[in-house]
CSV table of N, CA and C in Angstrom, one decimal:
chain,number,residue,atom,x,y,z
A,120,MET,N,11.3,17.3,33.0
A,120,MET,CA,11.0,17.2,31.6
A,120,MET,C,11.9,16.4,30.8
A,121,THR,N,11.6,15.3,30.1
A,121,THR,CA,12.5,14.5,29.4
A,121,THR,C,12.7,15.0,28.0
A,122,HIS,N,13.7,15.1,27.5
A,122,HIS,CA,14.0,15.5,26.0
A,122,HIS,C,14.4,14.3,25.3
A,123,LEU,N,13.7,13.9,24.1
A,123,LEU,CA,14.1,12.9,23.3
A,123,LEU,C,14.5,13.4,21.9
A,124,LYS,N,15.4,12.8,21.4
A,124,LYS,CA,16.1,13.1,20.1
A,124,LYS,C,15.1,12.6,19.0
A,125,ASN,N,15.1,13.1,17.7
A,125,ASN,CA,14.2,12.7,16.8
A,125,ASN,C,14.4,11.3,16.5
A,126,THR,N,15.5,10.7,16.6
A,126,THR,CA,15.7,9.2,16.3
A,126,THR,C,15.0,8.5,17.5
A,127,GLU,N,15.0,8.9,18.6
A,127,GLU,CA,14.3,8.2,19.9
A,127,GLU,C,12.8,8.2,19.6
A,128,ILE,N,12.3,9.3,19.1
A,128,ILE,CA,10.9,9.5,18.8
A,128,ILE,C,10.5,8.5,17.7
A,129,GLY,N,11.2,8.4,16.8
A,129,GLY,CA,10.9,7.7,15.5
A,129,GLY,C,10.9,6.2,16.0
A,130,ASN,N,11.5,5.8,16.9
A,130,ASN,CA,11.5,4.3,17.3
A,130,ASN,C,10.3,4.1,18.1
A,131,GLU,N,9.6,5.0,18.6
A,131,GLU,CA,8.4,4.8,19.4
A,131,GLU,C,7.0,4.9,18.7
A,132,ILE,N,7.0,5.5,17.5
A,132,ILE,CA,5.8,5.6,16.8
A,132,ILE,C,5.5,4.6,15.8
A,133,MET,N,4.5,4.0,15.8
A,133,MET,CA,4.2,2.7,14.9
A,133,MET,C,3.2,3.5,13.7
A,134,VAL,N,3.5,3.0,12.5
A,134,VAL,CA,2.8,3.5,11.4
A,134,VAL,C,2.3,2.4,10.6
A,135,ASP,N,0.9,2.3,10.2
A,135,ASP,CA,0.4,1.3,9.4
A,135,ASP,C,0.6,1.6,7.9
A,136,VAL,N,1.5,0.8,7.1
A,136,VAL,CA,1.8,1.1,5.8
A,136,VAL,C,0.9,0.1,5.1
A,137,SER,N,0.2,0.6,4.0
A,137,SER,CA,-0.4,-0.4,3.1
A,137,SER,C,-0.2,0.0,1.7
A,138,VAL,N,-0.5,-0.8,0.7
A,138,VAL,CA,-0.3,-0.6,-0.7
A,138,VAL,C,-1.6,-1.1,-1.4
A,139,THR,N,-2.1,-0.2,-2.3
A,139,THR,CA,-3.3,-0.4,-3.1
A,139,THR,C,-2.9,-0.8,-4.6
A,140,LEU,N,-3.1,-2.0,-4.9
A,140,LEU,CA,-2.8,-2.4,-6.3
A,140,LEU,C,-3.8,-1.8,-7.3
A,141,GLY,N,-5.0,-1.8,-6.8
A,141,GLY,CA,-6.1,-1.1,-7.7
A,141,GLY,C,-7.4,-1.5,-6.9
A,142,THR,N,-8.6,-1.0,-7.6
A,142,THR,CA,-9.8,-1.1,-7.0
A,142,THR,C,-10.7,-1.8,-7.9
A,143,ALA,N,-11.9,-2.3,-7.4
A,143,ALA,CA,-12.9,-2.9,-8.2
A,143,ALA,C,-14.2,-2.6,-7.6
A,144,ASP,N,-15.3,-2.4,-8.3
A,144,ASP,CA,-16.6,-2.1,-7.8
A,144,ASP,C,-17.4,-3.4,-8.2
A,145,LEU,N,-17.9,-4.0,-7.1
A,145,LEU,CA,-18.8,-5.3,-7.2
A,145,LEU,C,-20.1,-5.2,-6.5
A,146,ARG,N,-21.1,-5.7,-7.1
A,146,ARG,CA,-22.3,-5.9,-6.4
A,146,ARG,C,-22.2,-6.8,-5.3
A,147,VAL,N,-23.1,-6.9,-4.5
A,147,VAL,CA,-23.0,-7.9,-3.3
A,147,VAL,C,-23.2,-9.3,-3.8
A,148,ASN,N,-24.0,-9.4,-4.8
A,148,ASN,CA,-24.3,-10.7,-5.4
A,148,ASN,C,-23.1,-11.4,-6.1
A,149,GLN,N,-22.3,-10.4,-6.7
A,149,GLN,CA,-21.2,-10.7,-7.4
A,149,GLN,C,-20.1,-11.1,-6.5
A,150,LEU,N,-20.0,-10.4,-5.4
A,150,LEU,CA,-19.1,-10.7,-4.2
A,150,LEU,C,-19.4,-11.9,-3.7
A,151,LEU,N,-20.7,-12.3,-3.4
A,151,LEU,CA,-21.0,-13.6,-2.8
A,151,LEU,C,-20.7,-14.9,-3.8
A,152,LYS,N,-20.7,-14.7,-5.1
A,152,LYS,CA,-20.3,-15.8,-5.9
A,152,LYS,C,-18.9,-16.0,-6.1
A,153,LEU,N,-18.1,-15.1,-5.7
A,153,LEU,CA,-16.6,-15.3,-5.8
A,153,LEU,C,-16.2,-16.6,-5.0
A,154,GLY,N,-15.4,-17.3,-5.6
A,154,GLY,CA,-14.9,-18.5,-4.9
A,154,GLY,C,-13.4,-18.7,-5.4
A,155,ARG,N,-12.8,-19.8,-4.9
A,155,ARG,CA,-11.4,-20.2,-5.3
A,155,ARG,C,-11.3,-20.1,-6.9
A,156,GLY,N,-10.2,-19.5,-7.2
A,156,GLY,CA,-9.9,-19.5,-8.6
A,156,GLY,C,-10.6,-18.2,-9.4
A,157,ALA,N,-11.5,-17.4,-8.6
A,157,ALA,CA,-12.2,-16.3,-9.2
A,157,ALA,C,-11.2,-15.3,-9.4
A,158,VAL,N,-11.3,-14.5,-10.4
A,158,VAL,CA,-10.4,-13.3,-10.9
A,158,VAL,C,-11.2,-12.1,-10.8
A,159,VAL,N,-10.7,-11.2,-10.0
A,159,VAL,CA,-11.4,-9.8,-9.9
A,159,VAL,C,-10.5,-8.8,-10.6
A,160,GLU,N,-11.1,-8.2,-11.7
A,160,GLU,CA,-10.2,-7.2,-12.6
A,160,GLU,C,-10.2,-6.0,-11.8
A,161,LEU,N,-9.1,-5.3,-11.7
A,161,LEU,CA,-8.9,-4.1,-11.1
A,161,LEU,C,-8.8,-2.9,-12.1
A,162,ASP,N,-8.7,-1.8,-11.6
A,162,ASP,CA,-8.9,-0.5,-12.5
A,162,ASP,C,-7.5,-0.1,-13.0
A,163,ARG,N,-6.5,-0.9,-12.9
A,163,ARG,CA,-5.2,-0.5,-13.2
A,163,ARG,C,-4.7,-1.4,-14.1
A,164,ASP,N,-3.7,-0.9,-15.0
A,164,ASP,CA,-2.9,-1.7,-16.0
A,164,ASP,C,-1.8,-2.3,-15.3
A,165,VAL,N,-1.2,-3.2,-16.0
A,165,VAL,CA,0.0,-4.1,-15.4
A,165,VAL,C,1.1,-3.1,-15.1
A,166,ASN,N,1.3,-2.1,-15.9
A,166,ASN,CA,2.6,-1.2,-15.6
A,166,ASN,C,2.3,0.0,-14.9
A,167,ASP,N,1.0,0.1,-14.3
A,167,ASP,CA,0.6,1.3,-13.6
A,167,ASP,C,1.3,1.2,-12.2
A,168,CYS,N,1.5,2.4,-11.4
A,168,CYS,CA,2.1,2.4,-10.2
A,168,CYS,C,1.2,1.8,-9.2
A,169,VAL,N,1.6,1.6,-8.0
A,169,VAL,CA,0.7,1.2,-7.0
A,169,VAL,C,0.7,2.4,-5.9
A,170,ASP,N,-0.3,2.6,-5.1
A,170,ASP,CA,-0.5,3.7,-4.2
A,170,ASP,C,0.0,3.2,-2.9
A,171,ILE,N,0.9,4.0,-2.2
A,171,ILE,CA,1.5,3.6,-1.0
A,171,ILE,C,0.8,4.6,0.1
A,172,TYR,N,0.0,4.0,1.2
A,172,TYR,CA,-0.4,4.8,2.2
A,172,TYR,C,0.3,4.6,3.6
A,173,ALA,N,0.2,5.5,4.3
A,173,ALA,CA,0.7,5.5,5.8
A,173,ALA,C,-0.4,6.1,6.6
A,174,ASN,N,-0.9,5.2,7.5
A,174,ASN,CA,-2.2,5.5,8.3
A,174,ASN,C,-3.4,6.0,7.4
A,175,ASP,N,-3.6,5.4,6.3
A,175,ASP,CA,-4.6,5.8,5.4
A,175,ASP,C,-4.4,7.1,4.7
A,176,ILE,N,-3.3,7.7,4.5
A,176,ILE,CA,-2.9,8.8,3.9
A,176,ILE,C,-1.9,8.6,2.8
A,177,LEU,N,-2.3,9.0,1.6
A,177,LEU,CA,-1.5,8.7,0.5
A,177,LEU,C,-0.2,9.4,0.7
A,178,ILE,N,1.0,8.5,0.7
A,178,ILE,CA,2.4,9.1,0.8
A,178,ILE,C,3.3,9.0,-0.4
A,179,GLY,N,2.8,8.3,-1.4
A,179,GLY,CA,3.6,8.1,-2.6
A,179,GLY,C,3.2,6.9,-3.6
A,180,HIS,N,3.9,6.7,-4.4
A,180,HIS,CA,3.7,5.5,-5.5
A,180,HIS,C,4.9,4.8,-5.6
A,181,GLY,N,4.7,3.4,-6.1
A,181,GLY,CA,5.7,2.6,-6.4
A,181,GLY,C,5.3,1.5,-7.4
A,182,GLU,N,6.4,0.6,-7.5
A,182,GLU,CA,6.3,-0.6,-8.6
A,182,GLU,C,6.5,-1.9,-7.7
A,183,VAL,N,5.6,-2.8,-8.1
A,183,VAL,CA,5.7,-4.1,-7.4
A,183,VAL,C,7.1,-4.8,-8.0
A,184,VAL,N,7.9,-5.4,-6.9
A,184,VAL,CA,9.1,-6.1,-7.3
A,184,VAL,C,9.0,-7.3,-6.3
A,185,ILE,N,9.9,-8.3,-6.9
A,185,ILE,CA,10.1,-9.6,-6.1
A,185,ILE,C,11.4,-9.3,-5.3
A,186,THR,N,11.6,-9.6,-3.9
A,186,THR,CA,12.8,-9.4,-3.3
A,186,THR,C,13.9,-10.5,-3.4
A,187,GLU,N,15.0,-10.4,-2.9
A,187,GLU,CA,15.9,-11.5,-2.9
A,187,GLU,C,15.4,-12.7,-2.1
A,188,ASN,N,14.4,-12.5,-1.2
A,188,ASN,CA,14.0,-13.6,-0.5
A,188,ASN,C,12.6,-14.1,-0.9
A,189,ASP,N,12.5,-13.9,-2.2
A,189,ASP,CA,11.2,-14.2,-2.8
A,189,ASP,C,9.9,-13.7,-2.2
A,190,LYS,N,10.0,-12.5,-1.7
A,190,LYS,CA,9.0,-11.9,-1.0
A,190,LYS,C,8.4,-10.8,-2.0
A,191,ILE,N,7.2,-10.2,-2.0
A,191,ILE,CA,6.7,-9.2,-2.7
A,191,ILE,C,7.0,-8.0,-1.9
A,192,GLY,N,7.7,-7.0,-2.8
A,192,GLY,CA,8.2,-5.6,-2.3
A,192,GLY,C,7.6,-4.6,-3.1
A,193,ILE,N,7.9,-3.3,-2.6
A,193,ILE,CA,7.5,-2.1,-3.4
A,193,ILE,C,8.8,-1.2,-3.6
A,194,SER,N,9.0,-1.0,-4.8
A,194,SER,CA,10.1,0.0,-5.1
A,194,SER,C,9.5,1.4,-5.1
A,195,ILE,N,9.9,2.2,-4.3
A,195,ILE,CA,9.2,3.7,-4.3
A,195,ILE,C,9.7,4.5,-5.5
A,196,THR,N,8.7,5.0,-6.2
A,196,THR,CA,8.9,5.8,-7.3
A,196,THR,C,8.8,7.3,-7.1
A,197,ASP,N,7.9,7.7,-6.2
A,197,ASP,CA,7.7,9.1,-5.8
A,197,ASP,C,7.1,9.1,-4.6
A,198,THR,N,7.2,10.3,-3.8
A,198,THR,CA,6.6,10.5,-2.6
A,198,THR,C,5.7,11.7,-2.6
A,199,GLN,N,4.7,11.9,-1.9
A,199,GLN,CA,3.8,13.0,-1.9
A,199,GLN,C,4.2,13.8,-0.6
A,200,THR,N,4.4,15.1,-0.6
A,200,THR,CA,4.6,16.0,0.4
A,200,THR,C,3.6,17.0,0.3
A,201,LYS,N,3.1,17.4,1.4
A,201,LYS,CA,2.1,18.5,1.4
A,201,LYS,C,2.7,19.9,1.9
């Protein structure tokens, strides 16, 4: 039997992390009319937190930030624990 340390196990498991800025409900005909430059209004205000998911499970909330490398990032504001 092989024993692995927690850090070794953590290096082997992949987790899909996603962030939801907001949602919108569109009819199919509205969706088909979307083109370049179209704007879809989401159900969130500019200052609302975004939702952070790991493998489709809500794990916390955060704020959108621009990183030092001019990339979009998320500053975690709180985490969900069960």
